[in-house]
Amino acid sequence: MSKIQEIALAVENGKSKIIEGLVQEALAEGIEPQKILNEGMINAMTVVGEKFQRDEVFVPEMLIAARTMKRGVEVLKLKLATGETTMLGKCIIGTVHGDLHDIGKNLVALMLESAGFEVIDLGVDVPSENFLNTLKANPDAKIVALSALLTTTMPAMKDTAAALKNSELKGFKLIVGGAPITEQFAQEVGADGYSADAAGAVVLAKKLTA
Ligand code: B1M
């Protein structure tokens, strides 16, 4: 079994005690951090999601898999950082109201930060007023980034986008993403951009603030 397969199995089965060692071993073997992340951990979470849909695993198993992935990402953090030093401006990020998923949002935050953005991370289950108040307190913020993982929280993303876009603050760009979000939905809610993944979110944020 390849190291990537071992990592994927560890995430799938929530083996949080061995994940750090496996990721370190993979790095020592010279496997690219992005490959460890995408082919090892993110793919494993997709498998967990599919098993959940088939009633083969339940919320506790999803939670344990998520914890395992988080520990793995901790090891990758420094390697994923590009080490850029230019300051590109402030970015406010959060997962919208009603939604507790944060792994994807954390990856976007990590990669924005490593690309040179100063990231203000509001966490998960963030009401629209929190985004708005944070933007008011940081009127120089260049990007507001919203994440949603549930179809049931897409309306909260829409409401947050409306609250931000209808505010008197105009100097920021709004970007959105998350598994159920599409380019079309992004346009519907008036976002300035959409990305399907964390790396794309950085490209987008840089383009919008250039
Ligand atoms: Co939940 N969950 N979950 N879950 N969960 C999903 C999302 C689901 C697809 C599983 C399934 O049924 N197949 C499903 C949603 C179905 C739907 O709405 N269509 C689901 C459900 C139903 C639920 C509950 C309702 C289950 C229940 O209670 N009955 C519940 C809801 C709780 C809530 O939020 N209110 C729930 C709970 C949970 C846990 C708490 C147990 C746990 C989350 C723990 C945590 O995040 N700390 C969990 C998990 C782990 C998952 C799956 C298995 C994995 C999510 C994940 O972390 N993926 C997920 C299945 C799946 O996604 N395949 C599932 C890895 C992560 C890197 O990917 O977050 O997609 P992702 O991020 C990607 C992109 O989306 C993008 O970049 C990242 C990659 O580079 N991205 C952005 C994300 N945000 C972005 C923002 C951007 C740009 C890109 O710009 C701003």
PDB file of C-alpha atoms and ligand atoms in Angstrom:
ATOM      1  CA  MET A   1       0.000   0.000   0.000  1.00  0.00           C
ATOM      2  CA  SER A   2       1.343   3.469  -0.897  1.00  0.00           C
ATOM      3  CA  LYS A   3       1.870   6.131   1.764  1.00  0.00           C
ATOM      4  CA  ILE A   4      -0.945   8.189   0.212  1.00  0.00           C
ATOM      5  CA  GLN A   5      -3.294   5.201   0.548  1.00  0.00           C
ATOM      6  CA  GLU A   6      -2.208   4.733   4.177  1.00  0.00           C
ATOM      7  CA  ILE A   7      -2.982   8.426   4.860  1.00  0.00           C
ATOM      8  CA  ALA A   8      -6.361   8.163   3.156  1.00  0.00           C
ATOM      9  CA  LEU A   9      -7.269   5.073   5.181  1.00  0.00           C
ATOM     10  CA  ALA A  10      -6.142   6.715   8.421  1.00  0.00           C
ATOM     11  CA  VAL A  11      -8.388   9.743   7.739  1.00  0.00           C
ATOM     12  CA  GLU A  12     -11.315   7.568   6.651  1.00  0.00           C
ATOM     13  CA  ASN A  13     -11.029   5.437   9.778  1.00  0.00           C
ATOM     14  CA  GLY A  14     -10.309   8.341  12.123  1.00  0.00           C
ATOM     15  CA  LYS A  15      -6.865   7.095  13.189  1.00  0.00           C
ATOM     16  CA  SER A  16      -5.839  10.457  14.621  1.00  0.00           C
ATOM     17  CA  LYS A  17      -2.943   9.055  16.652  1.00  0.00           C
ATOM     18  CA  ILE A  18      -1.020   7.824  13.594  1.00  0.00           C
ATOM     19  CA  ILE A  19      -1.865  10.531  11.052  1.00  0.00           C
ATOM     20  CA  GLU A  20       0.912  12.952  12.027  1.00  0.00           C
ATOM     21  CA  GLY A  21       3.562  10.231  11.698  1.00  0.00           C
ATOM     22  CA  LEU A  22       2.192   9.114   8.339  1.00  0.00           C
ATOM     23  CA  VAL A  23       2.182  12.657   6.939  1.00  0.00           C
ATOM     24  CA  GLN A  24       5.733  13.196   8.185  1.00  0.00           C
ATOM     25  CA  GLU A  25       6.810   9.931   6.555  1.00  0.00           C
ATOM     26  CA  ALA A  26       5.157  10.960   3.278  1.00  0.00           C
ATOM     27  CA  LEU A  27       6.973  14.301   3.355  1.00  0.00           C
ATOM     28  CA  ALA A  28      10.234  12.518   4.110  1.00  0.00           C
ATOM     29  CA  GLU A  29       9.621  10.308   1.054  1.00  0.00           C
ATOM     30  CA  GLY A  30       9.437  13.517  -0.989  1.00  0.00           C
ATOM     31  CA  ILE A  31       5.703  13.401  -1.730  1.00  0.00           C
ATOM     32  CA  GLU A  32       4.358  16.882  -2.589  1.00  0.00           C
ATOM     33  CA  PRO A  33       2.298  18.461   0.257  1.00  0.00           C
ATOM     34  CA  GLN A  34      -0.477  19.333  -2.207  1.00  0.00           C
ATOM     35  CA  LYS A  35      -0.666  15.672  -3.279  1.00  0.00           C
ATOM     36  CA  ILE A  36      -0.835  14.521   0.356  1.00  0.00           C
ATOM     37  CA  LEU A  37      -3.647  17.004   0.947  1.00  0.00           C
ATOM     38  CA  ASN A  38      -5.681  16.337  -2.203  1.00  0.00           C
ATOM     39  CA  GLU A  39      -5.129  12.644  -2.889  1.00  0.00           C
ATOM     40  CA  GLY A  40      -4.681  11.551   0.705  1.00  0.00           C
ATOM     41  CA  MET A  41      -6.895  13.639   2.927  1.00  0.00           C
ATOM     42  CA  ILE A  42      -9.520  15.465   0.822  1.00  0.00           C
ATOM     43  CA  ASN A  43     -10.310  12.312  -1.184  1.00  0.00           C
ATOM     44  CA  ALA A  44     -10.701  10.400   2.086  1.00  0.00           C
ATOM     45  CA  MET A  45     -13.230  12.963   3.342  1.00  0.00           C
ATOM     46  CA  THR A  46     -15.197  12.497   0.117  1.00  0.00           C
ATOM     47  CA  VAL A  47     -15.293   8.752   0.825  1.00  0.00           C
ATOM     48  CA  VAL A  48     -16.481   9.459   4.383  1.00  0.00           C
ATOM     49  CA  GLY A  49     -19.236  11.692   2.967  1.00  0.00           C
ATOM     50  CA  GLU A  50     -20.314   8.966   0.547  1.00  0.00           C
ATOM     51  CA  LYS A  51     -20.388   6.377   3.361  1.00  0.00           C
ATOM     52  CA  PHE A  52     -22.486   8.803   5.420  1.00  0.00           C
ATOM     53  CA  GLN A  53     -24.978   9.083   2.559  1.00  0.00           C
ATOM     54  CA  ARG A  54     -25.228   5.279   2.443  1.00  0.00           C
ATOM     55  CA  ASP A  55     -25.751   5.121   6.226  1.00  0.00           C
ATOM     56  CA  GLU A  56     -22.499   3.187   6.611  1.00  0.00           C
ATOM     57  CA  VAL A  57     -21.052   5.801   8.995  1.00  0.00           C
ATOM     58  CA  PHE A  58     -22.729   8.431  11.175  1.00  0.00           C
ATOM     59  CA  VAL A  59     -21.999  11.914  12.540  1.00  0.00           C
ATOM     60  CA  PRO A  60     -19.504  10.742  15.223  1.00  0.00           C
ATOM     61  CA  GLU A  61     -17.396   8.955  12.578  1.00  0.00           C
ATOM     62  CA  MET A  62     -17.504  12.056  10.335  1.00  0.00           C
ATOM     63  CA  LEU A  63     -16.358  14.129  13.300  1.00  0.00           C
ATOM     64  CA  ILE A  64     -13.479  11.774  14.118  1.00  0.00           C
ATOM     65  CA  ALA A  65     -12.397  11.720  10.457  1.00  0.00           C
ATOM     66  CA  ALA A  66     -12.494  15.543  10.465  1.00  0.00           C
ATOM     67  CA  ARG A  67     -10.337  15.670  13.609  1.00  0.00           C
ATOM     68  CA  THR A  68      -7.859  13.290  12.008  1.00  0.00           C
ATOM     69  CA  MET A  69      -7.654  15.415   8.871  1.00  0.00           C
ATOM     70  CA  LYS A  70      -7.126  18.540  10.975  1.00  0.00           C
ATOM     71  CA  ARG A  71      -4.156  16.913  12.727  1.00  0.00           C
ATOM     72  CA  GLY A  72      -2.735  15.926   9.361  1.00  0.00           C
ATOM     73  CA  VAL A  73      -3.169  19.450   7.994  1.00  0.00           C
ATOM     74  CA  GLU A  74      -1.306  20.823  11.044  1.00  0.00           C
ATOM     75  CA  VAL A  75       1.780  18.881   9.902  1.00  0.00           C
ATOM     76  CA  LEU A  76       1.372  20.157   6.330  1.00  0.00           C
ATOM     77  CA  LYS A  77       0.725  23.770   7.307  1.00  0.00           C
ATOM     78  CA  LEU A  78       4.264  25.076   7.022  1.00  0.00           C
ATOM     79  CA  LYS A  79       4.858  23.147   3.821  1.00  0.00           C
ATOM     80  CA  LEU A  80       1.716  24.509   2.185  1.00  0.00           C
ATOM     81  CA  ALA A  81       2.742  28.059   2.987  1.00  0.00           C
ATOM     82  CA  THR A  82       4.302  29.761  -0.001  1.00  0.00           C
ATOM     83  CA  GLY A  83       6.311  32.025   2.268  1.00  0.00           C
ATOM     84  CA  GLU A  84       5.368  35.158   0.338  1.00  0.00           C
ATOM     85  CA  THR A  85       6.029  38.297   2.318  1.00  0.00           C
ATOM     86  CA  THR A  86       4.220  41.001   0.369  1.00  0.00           C
ATOM     87  CA  MET A  87       1.211  42.294   2.307  1.00  0.00           C
ATOM     88  CA  LEU A  88      -1.820  42.008   0.091  1.00  0.00           C
ATOM     89  CA  GLY A  89      -4.390  43.437   2.518  1.00  0.00           C
ATOM     90  CA  LYS A  90      -6.967  42.216   4.983  1.00  0.00           C
ATOM     91  CA  CYS A  91      -9.349  39.364   4.339  1.00  0.00           C
ATOM     92  CA  ILE A  92     -12.355  38.512   6.531  1.00  0.00           C
ATOM     93  CA  ILE A  93     -13.384  34.864   6.312  1.00  0.00           C
ATOM     94  CA  GLY A  94     -15.981  32.620   7.930  1.00  0.00           C
ATOM     95  CA  THR A  95     -18.431  29.770   7.474  1.00  0.00           C
ATOM     96  CA  VAL A  96     -21.962  31.125   7.233  1.00  0.00           C
ATOM     97  CA  HIS A  97     -24.703  30.933   9.848  1.00  0.00           C
ATOM     98  CA  GLY A  98     -26.000  27.443  10.659  1.00  0.00           C
ATOM     99  CA  ASP A  99     -22.956  25.699   9.189  1.00  0.00           C
ATOM    100  CA  LEU A 100     -20.303  24.030  11.362  1.00  0.00           C
ATOM    101  CA  HIS A 101     -17.968  22.746   8.623  1.00  0.00           C
ATOM    102  CA  ASP A 102     -14.580  24.397   8.832  1.00  0.00           C
ATOM    103  CA  ILE A 103     -11.894  22.241   7.233  1.00  0.00           C
ATOM    104  CA  GLY A 104     -12.266  23.771   3.764  1.00  0.00           C
ATOM    105  CA  LYS A 105     -12.621  27.280   5.199  1.00  0.00           C
ATOM    106  CA  ASN A 106      -9.478  26.741   7.296  1.00  0.00           C
ATOM    107  CA  LEU A 107      -7.565  25.633   4.208  1.00  0.00           C
ATOM    108  CA  VAL A 108      -8.686  28.733   2.319  1.00  0.00           C
ATOM    109  CA  ALA A 109      -7.666  30.909   5.319  1.00  0.00           C
ATOM    110  CA  LEU A 110      -4.289  29.174   5.594  1.00  0.00           C
ATOM    111  CA  MET A 111      -3.511  29.584   1.922  1.00  0.00           C
ATOM    112  CA  LEU A 112      -4.673  33.219   1.809  1.00  0.00           C
ATOM    113  CA  GLU A 113      -2.492  33.962   4.815  1.00  0.00           C
ATOM    114  CA  SER A 114       0.519  32.253   3.317  1.00  0.00           C
ATOM    115  CA  ALA A 115      -0.007  34.210   0.099  1.00  0.00           C
ATOM    116  CA  GLY A 116       0.307  37.483   2.040  1.00  0.00           C
ATOM    117  CA  PHE A 117      -3.217  38.382   3.152  1.00  0.00           C
ATOM    118  CA  GLU A 118      -3.877  39.322   6.779  1.00  0.00           C
ATOM    119  CA  VAL A 119      -6.718  36.964   7.638  1.00  0.00           C
ATOM    120  CA  ILE A 120      -9.449  37.699  10.176  1.00  0.00           C
ATOM    121  CA  ASP A 121     -11.103  34.312  10.712  1.00  0.00           C
ATOM    122  CA  LEU A 122     -14.569  34.554  12.271  1.00  0.00           C
ATOM    123  CA  GLY A 123     -14.928  30.780  12.588  1.00  0.00           C
ATOM    124  CA  VAL A 124     -18.085  28.804  11.883  1.00  0.00           C
ATOM    125  CA  ASP A 125     -21.824  29.487  12.217  1.00  0.00           C
ATOM    126  CA  VAL A 126     -21.215  33.201  11.646  1.00  0.00           C
ATOM    127  CA  PRO A 127     -24.352  35.401  11.522  1.00  0.00           C
ATOM    128  CA  SER A 128     -24.414  38.041   8.781  1.00  0.00           C
ATOM    129  CA  GLU A 129     -24.226  40.818  11.430  1.00  0.00           C
ATOM    130  CA  ASN A 130     -20.822  39.485  12.533  1.00  0.00           C
ATOM    131  CA  PHE A 131     -19.454  39.724   9.017  1.00  0.00           C
ATOM    132  CA  LEU A 132     -20.946  43.203   8.671  1.00  0.00           C
ATOM    133  CA  ASN A 133     -19.674  44.446  12.040  1.00  0.00           C
ATOM    134  CA  THR A 134     -16.201  43.083  11.362  1.00  0.00           C
ATOM    135  CA  LEU A 135     -16.168  44.809   7.978  1.00  0.00           C
ATOM    136  CA  LYS A 136     -17.295  48.064   9.613  1.00  0.00           C
ATOM    137  CA  ALA A 137     -14.486  47.731  12.159  1.00  0.00           C
ATOM    138  CA  ASN A 138     -12.032  46.964   9.323  1.00  0.00           C
ATOM    139  CA  PRO A 139     -13.146  49.202   6.444  1.00  0.00           C
ATOM    140  CA  ASP A 140      -9.762  48.644   4.774  1.00  0.00           C
ATOM    141  CA  ALA A 141     -10.525  44.906   4.324  1.00  0.00           C
ATOM    142  CA  LYS A 142     -10.111  44.043   0.668  1.00  0.00           C
ATOM    143  CA  ILE A 143     -11.770  40.614   0.646  1.00  0.00           C
ATOM    144  CA  VAL A 144     -14.707  39.050   2.463  1.00  0.00           C
ATOM    145  CA  ALA A 145     -14.756  35.260   1.957  1.00  0.00           C
ATOM    146  CA  LEU A 146     -17.807  33.109   2.725  1.00  0.00           C
ATOM    147  CA  SER A 147     -17.831  29.330   2.963  1.00  0.00           C
ATOM    148  CA  ALA A 148     -20.856  26.994   3.066  1.00  0.00           C
ATOM    149  CA  LEU A 149     -20.941  23.190   2.944  1.00  0.00           C
ATOM    150  CA  LEU A 150     -24.650  22.505   3.258  1.00  0.00           C
ATOM    151  CA  THR A 151     -27.388  23.114   0.734  1.00  0.00           C
ATOM    152  CA  THR A 152     -29.462  24.214   3.733  1.00  0.00           C
ATOM    153  CA  THR A 153     -27.012  27.023   4.544  1.00  0.00           C
ATOM    154  CA  MET A 154     -26.848  28.403   1.003  1.00  0.00           C
ATOM    155  CA  PRO A 155     -29.712  30.813   1.892  1.00  0.00           C
ATOM    156  CA  ALA A 156     -27.593  32.090   4.809  1.00  0.00           C
ATOM    157  CA  MET A 157     -24.789  32.760   2.321  1.00  0.00           C
ATOM    158  CA  LYS A 158     -27.253  34.636   0.132  1.00  0.00           C
ATOM    159  CA  ASP A 159     -28.484  36.719   3.098  1.00  0.00           C
ATOM    160  CA  THR A 160     -24.940  37.508   4.211  1.00  0.00           C
ATOM    161  CA  ALA A 161     -23.948  38.506   0.688  1.00  0.00           C
ATOM    162  CA  ALA A 162     -26.990  40.806   0.482  1.00  0.00           C
ATOM    163  CA  ALA A 163     -26.260  42.377   3.876  1.00  0.00           C
ATOM    164  CA  LEU A 164     -22.659  43.067   2.863  1.00  0.00           C
ATOM    165  CA  LYS A 165     -23.417  44.301  -0.644  1.00  0.00           C
ATOM    166  CA  ASN A 166     -26.266  46.566   0.570  1.00  0.00           C
ATOM    167  CA  SER A 167     -24.090  48.144   3.249  1.00  0.00           C
ATOM    168  CA  GLU A 168     -22.481  51.538   2.824  1.00  0.00           C
ATOM    169  CA  LEU A 169     -19.080  49.814   2.612  1.00  0.00           C
ATOM    170  CA  LYS A 170     -17.994  49.425  -0.994  1.00  0.00           C
ATOM    171  CA  GLY A 171     -14.236  48.957  -0.927  1.00  0.00           C
ATOM    172  CA  PHE A 172     -14.196  45.152  -0.627  1.00  0.00           C
ATOM    173  CA  LYS A 173     -14.628  42.189  -2.948  1.00  0.00           C
ATOM    174  CA  LEU A 174     -16.845  39.268  -1.965  1.00  0.00           C
ATOM    175  CA  ILE A 175     -15.739  35.713  -2.752  1.00  0.00           C
ATOM    176  CA  VAL A 176     -17.675  32.533  -2.028  1.00  0.00           C
ATOM    177  CA  GLY A 177     -17.061  28.800  -2.088  1.00  0.00           C
ATOM    178  CA  GLY A 178     -17.792  25.408  -0.572  1.00  0.00           C
ATOM    179  CA  ALA A 179     -18.989  22.070  -1.906  1.00  0.00           C
ATOM    180  CA  PRO A 180     -22.586  23.003  -2.903  1.00  0.00           C
ATOM    181  CA  ILE A 181     -21.658  26.439  -4.273  1.00  0.00           C
ATOM    182  CA  THR A 182     -21.480  26.988  -8.021  1.00  0.00           C
ATOM    183  CA  GLU A 183     -20.397  29.817 -10.286  1.00  0.00           C
ATOM    184  CA  GLN A 184     -24.061  30.424 -11.080  1.00  0.00           C
ATOM    185  CA  PHE A 185     -25.043  30.646  -7.397  1.00  0.00           C
ATOM    186  CA  ALA A 186     -22.130  33.010  -6.789  1.00  0.00           C
ATOM    187  CA  GLN A 187     -23.447  35.286  -9.524  1.00  0.00           C
ATOM    188  CA  GLU A 188     -27.000  35.050  -8.151  1.00  0.00           C
ATOM    189  CA  VAL A 189     -25.873  36.280  -4.722  1.00  0.00           C
ATOM    190  CA  GLY A 190     -23.841  39.097  -6.256  1.00  0.00           C
ATOM    191  CA  ALA A 191     -20.410  37.744  -5.306  1.00  0.00           C
ATOM    192  CA  ASP A 192     -17.400  39.119  -7.154  1.00  0.00           C
ATOM    193  CA  GLY A 193     -15.923  35.672  -7.510  1.00  0.00           C
ATOM    194  CA  TYR A 194     -16.219  31.942  -6.878  1.00  0.00           C
ATOM    195  CA  SER A 195     -13.613  29.261  -6.494  1.00  0.00           C
ATOM    196  CA  ALA A 196     -14.054  25.511  -6.181  1.00  0.00           C
ATOM    197  CA  ASP A 197     -10.933  25.049  -4.073  1.00  0.00           C
ATOM    198  CA  ALA A 198      -8.533  26.758  -1.703  1.00  0.00           C
ATOM    199  CA  ALA A 199      -5.731  27.267  -4.213  1.00  0.00           C
ATOM    200  CA  GLY A 200      -8.194  28.839  -6.652  1.00  0.00           C
ATOM    201  CA  ALA A 201      -9.493  31.135  -3.913  1.00  0.00           C
ATOM    202  CA  VAL A 202      -5.998  32.616  -3.547  1.00  0.00           C
ATOM    203  CA  VAL A 203      -5.654  33.185  -7.300  1.00  0.00           C
ATOM    204  CA  LEU A 204      -9.082  34.822  -7.266  1.00  0.00           C
ATOM    205  CA  ALA A 205      -8.376  37.024  -4.247  1.00  0.00           C
ATOM    206  CA  LYS A 206      -5.091  38.191  -5.771  1.00  0.00           C
ATOM    207  CA  LYS A 207      -6.761  38.948  -9.114  1.00  0.00           C
ATOM    208  CA  LEU A 208      -9.588  40.888  -7.465  1.00  0.00           C
ATOM    209  CA  THR A 209      -7.234  42.983  -5.343  1.00  0.00           C
ATOM    210  CA  ALA A 210      -4.551  43.596  -7.997  1.00  0.00           C
TER     211      ALA A 210
HETATM  212 CO1  B1M B   1     -21.140  17.120   7.239  1.00  0.00          CO
HETATM  213  N1  B1M B   1     -22.090  17.044   5.546  1.00  0.00           N
HETATM  214  N2  B1M B   1     -22.842  17.363   8.176  1.00  0.00           N
HETATM  215  N3  B1M B   1     -20.077  17.047   8.837  1.00  0.00           N
HETATM  216  N4  B1M B   1     -19.722  16.564   6.145  1.00  0.00           N
HETATM  217  C1  B1M B   1     -21.275  16.984   4.331  1.00  0.00           C
HETATM  218  C2  B1M B   1     -20.976  18.390   3.814  1.00  0.00           C
HETATM  219  C3  B1M B   1     -22.208  16.154   3.347  1.00  0.00           C
HETATM  220  C4  B1M B   1     -21.958  16.449   1.856  1.00  0.00           C
HETATM  221  C5  B1M B   1     -22.062  14.641   3.655  1.00  0.00           C
HETATM  222  C6  B1M B   1     -22.933  13.792   2.742  1.00  0.00           C
HETATM  223  O1  B1M B   1     -24.112  13.646   3.005  1.00  0.00           O
HETATM  224  N5  B1M B   1     -22.366  13.250   1.694  1.00  0.00           N
HETATM  225  C7  B1M B   1     -23.630  16.573   3.857  1.00  0.00           C
HETATM  226  C8  B1M B   1     -24.232  17.812   3.191  1.00  0.00           C
HETATM  227  C9  B1M B   1     -25.345  17.449   2.231  1.00  0.00           C
HETATM  228  C10 B1M B   1     -25.884  18.662   1.581  1.00  0.00           C
HETATM  229  O2  B1M B   1     -26.162  19.655   2.174  1.00  0.00           O
HETATM  230  N6  B1M B   1     -26.034  18.562   0.278  1.00  0.00           N
HETATM  231  C11 B1M B   1     -23.378  16.801   5.332  1.00  0.00           C
HETATM  232  C12 B1M B   1     -24.381  16.777   6.340  1.00  0.00           C
HETATM  233  C13 B1M B   1     -25.756  16.358   5.876  1.00  0.00           C
HETATM  234  C14 B1M B   1     -24.120  17.101   7.692  1.00  0.00           C
HETATM  235  C15 B1M B   1     -25.112  17.167   8.849  1.00  0.00           C
HETATM  236  C16 B1M B   1     -26.468  17.825   8.503  1.00  0.00           C
HETATM  237  C17 B1M B   1     -25.273  15.733   9.362  1.00  0.00           C
HETATM  238  C18 B1M B   1     -26.292  15.550  10.482  1.00  0.00           C
HETATM  239  O3  B1M B   1     -26.176  16.123  11.532  1.00  0.00           O
HETATM  240  N7  B1M B   1     -27.288  14.766  10.190  1.00  0.00           N
HETATM  241  C19 B1M B   1     -24.325  17.981   9.906  1.00  0.00           C
HETATM  242  C20 B1M B   1     -24.575  19.496   9.798  1.00  0.00           C
HETATM  243  C21 B1M B   1     -23.927  20.267  10.909  1.00  0.00           C
HETATM  244  C22 B1M B   1     -23.928  21.740  10.605  1.00  0.00           C
HETATM  245  O4  B1M B   1     -23.046  22.228   9.941  1.00  0.00           O
HETATM  246  N8  B1M B   1     -24.933  22.451  11.112  1.00  0.00           N
HETATM  247  C23 B1M B   1     -22.922  17.669   9.508  1.00  0.00           C
HETATM  248  C24 B1M B   1     -21.862  17.639  10.427  1.00  0.00           C
HETATM  249  C25 B1M B   1     -20.563  17.327  10.100  1.00  0.00           C
HETATM  250  C26 B1M B   1     -19.460  17.193  11.153  1.00  0.00           C
HETATM  251  C27 B1M B   1     -19.533  18.258  12.246  1.00  0.00           C
HETATM  252  C28 B1M B   1     -19.580  15.820  11.790  1.00  0.00           C
HETATM  253  C29 B1M B   1     -18.175  17.209  10.232  1.00  0.00           C
HETATM  254  C30 B1M B   1     -17.531  18.618  10.090  1.00  0.00           C
HETATM  255  C31 B1M B   1     -16.384  18.849  11.043  1.00  0.00           C
HETATM  256  C32 B1M B   1     -15.635  20.098  10.713  1.00  0.00           C
HETATM  257  O5  B1M B   1     -15.660  20.662   9.635  1.00  0.00           O
HETATM  258  N9  B1M B   1     -14.920  20.572  11.726  1.00  0.00           N
HETATM  259  C33 B1M B   1     -18.736  16.833   8.877  1.00  0.00           C
HETATM  260  C34 B1M B   1     -17.936  16.402   7.780  1.00  0.00           C
HETATM  261  C35 B1M B   1     -16.504  16.081   8.092  1.00  0.00           C
HETATM  262  C36 B1M B   1     -18.455  16.265   6.470  1.00  0.00           C
HETATM  263  C37 B1M B   1     -17.745  15.726   5.198  1.00  0.00           C
HETATM  264  C38 B1M B   1     -17.654  14.205   5.340  1.00  0.00           C
HETATM  265  C39 B1M B   1     -16.371  16.265   4.904  1.00  0.00           C
HETATM  266  C40 B1M B   1     -16.288  17.808   4.805  1.00  0.00           C
HETATM  267  C41 B1M B   1     -14.846  18.216   4.662  1.00  0.00           C
HETATM  268  O6  B1M B   1     -14.231  18.657   5.603  1.00  0.00           O
HETATM  269  N10 B1M B   1     -14.265  17.976   3.458  1.00  0.00           N
HETATM  270  C42 B1M B   1     -18.743  16.202   4.077  1.00  0.00           C
HETATM  271  C43 B1M B   1     -18.726  15.296   2.852  1.00  0.00           C
HETATM  272  C44 B1M B   1     -17.871  15.878   1.741  1.00  0.00           C
HETATM  273  O7  B1M B   1     -17.525  17.029   1.700  1.00  0.00           O
HETATM  274  N11 B1M B   1     -17.606  15.082   0.782  1.00  0.00           N
HETATM  275  C45 B1M B   1     -19.981  16.457   4.816  1.00  0.00           C
HETATM  276  C46 B1M B   1     -12.854  18.272   3.187  1.00  0.00           C
HETATM  277  C47 B1M B   1     -12.700  19.785   2.868  1.00  0.00           C
HETATM  278  C48 B1M B   1     -11.248  20.104   2.511  1.00  0.00           C
HETATM  279  O8  B1M B   1     -13.486  20.050   1.740  1.00  0.00           O
HETATM  280  O9  B1M B   1     -14.959  21.687   3.012  1.00  0.00           O
HETATM  281  O10 B1M B   1     -15.526  20.952   0.642  1.00  0.00           O
HETATM  282  P1  B1M B   1     -14.525  21.276   1.685  1.00  0.00           P
HETATM  283  O11 B1M B   1     -13.602  22.466   1.145  1.00  0.00           O
HETATM  284  C49 B1M B   1     -13.092  22.471  -0.170  1.00  0.00           C
HETATM  285  C50 B1M B   1     -13.972  23.226  -1.171  1.00  0.00           C
HETATM  286  O12 B1M B   1     -15.357  23.118  -0.897  1.00  0.00           O
HETATM  287  C51 B1M B   1     -13.420  24.627  -1.137  1.00  0.00           C
HETATM  288  O13 B1M B   1     -12.032  24.468  -0.788  1.00  0.00           O
HETATM  289  C52 B1M B   1     -11.803  23.225  -0.123  1.00  0.00           C
HETATM  290  C53 B1M B   1     -10.757  22.406  -0.894  1.00  0.00           C
HETATM  291  O14 B1M B   1      -9.651  23.121  -1.269  1.00  0.00           O
HETATM  292  N12 B1M B   1     -13.991  25.639  -0.255  1.00  0.00           N
HETATM  293  C54 B1M B   1     -13.915  26.955  -0.626  1.00  0.00           C
HETATM  294  C55 B1M B   1     -14.586  25.577   0.927  1.00  0.00           C
HETATM  295  N13 B1M B   1     -14.900  26.807   1.369  1.00  0.00           N
HETATM  296  C56 B1M B   1     -14.483  27.675   0.424  1.00  0.00           C
HETATM  297  C57 B1M B   1     -14.561  29.068   0.359  1.00  0.00           C
HETATM  298  C58 B1M B   1     -14.029  29.709  -0.786  1.00  0.00           C
HETATM  299  C59 B1M B   1     -13.469  28.964  -1.820  1.00  0.00           C
HETATM  300  C60 B1M B   1     -13.387  27.582  -1.753  1.00  0.00           C
HETATM  301  O15 B1M B   1     -14.034  31.034  -0.953  1.00  0.00           O
HETATM  302  C61 B1M B   1     -14.458  31.835   0.063  1.00  0.00           C
END
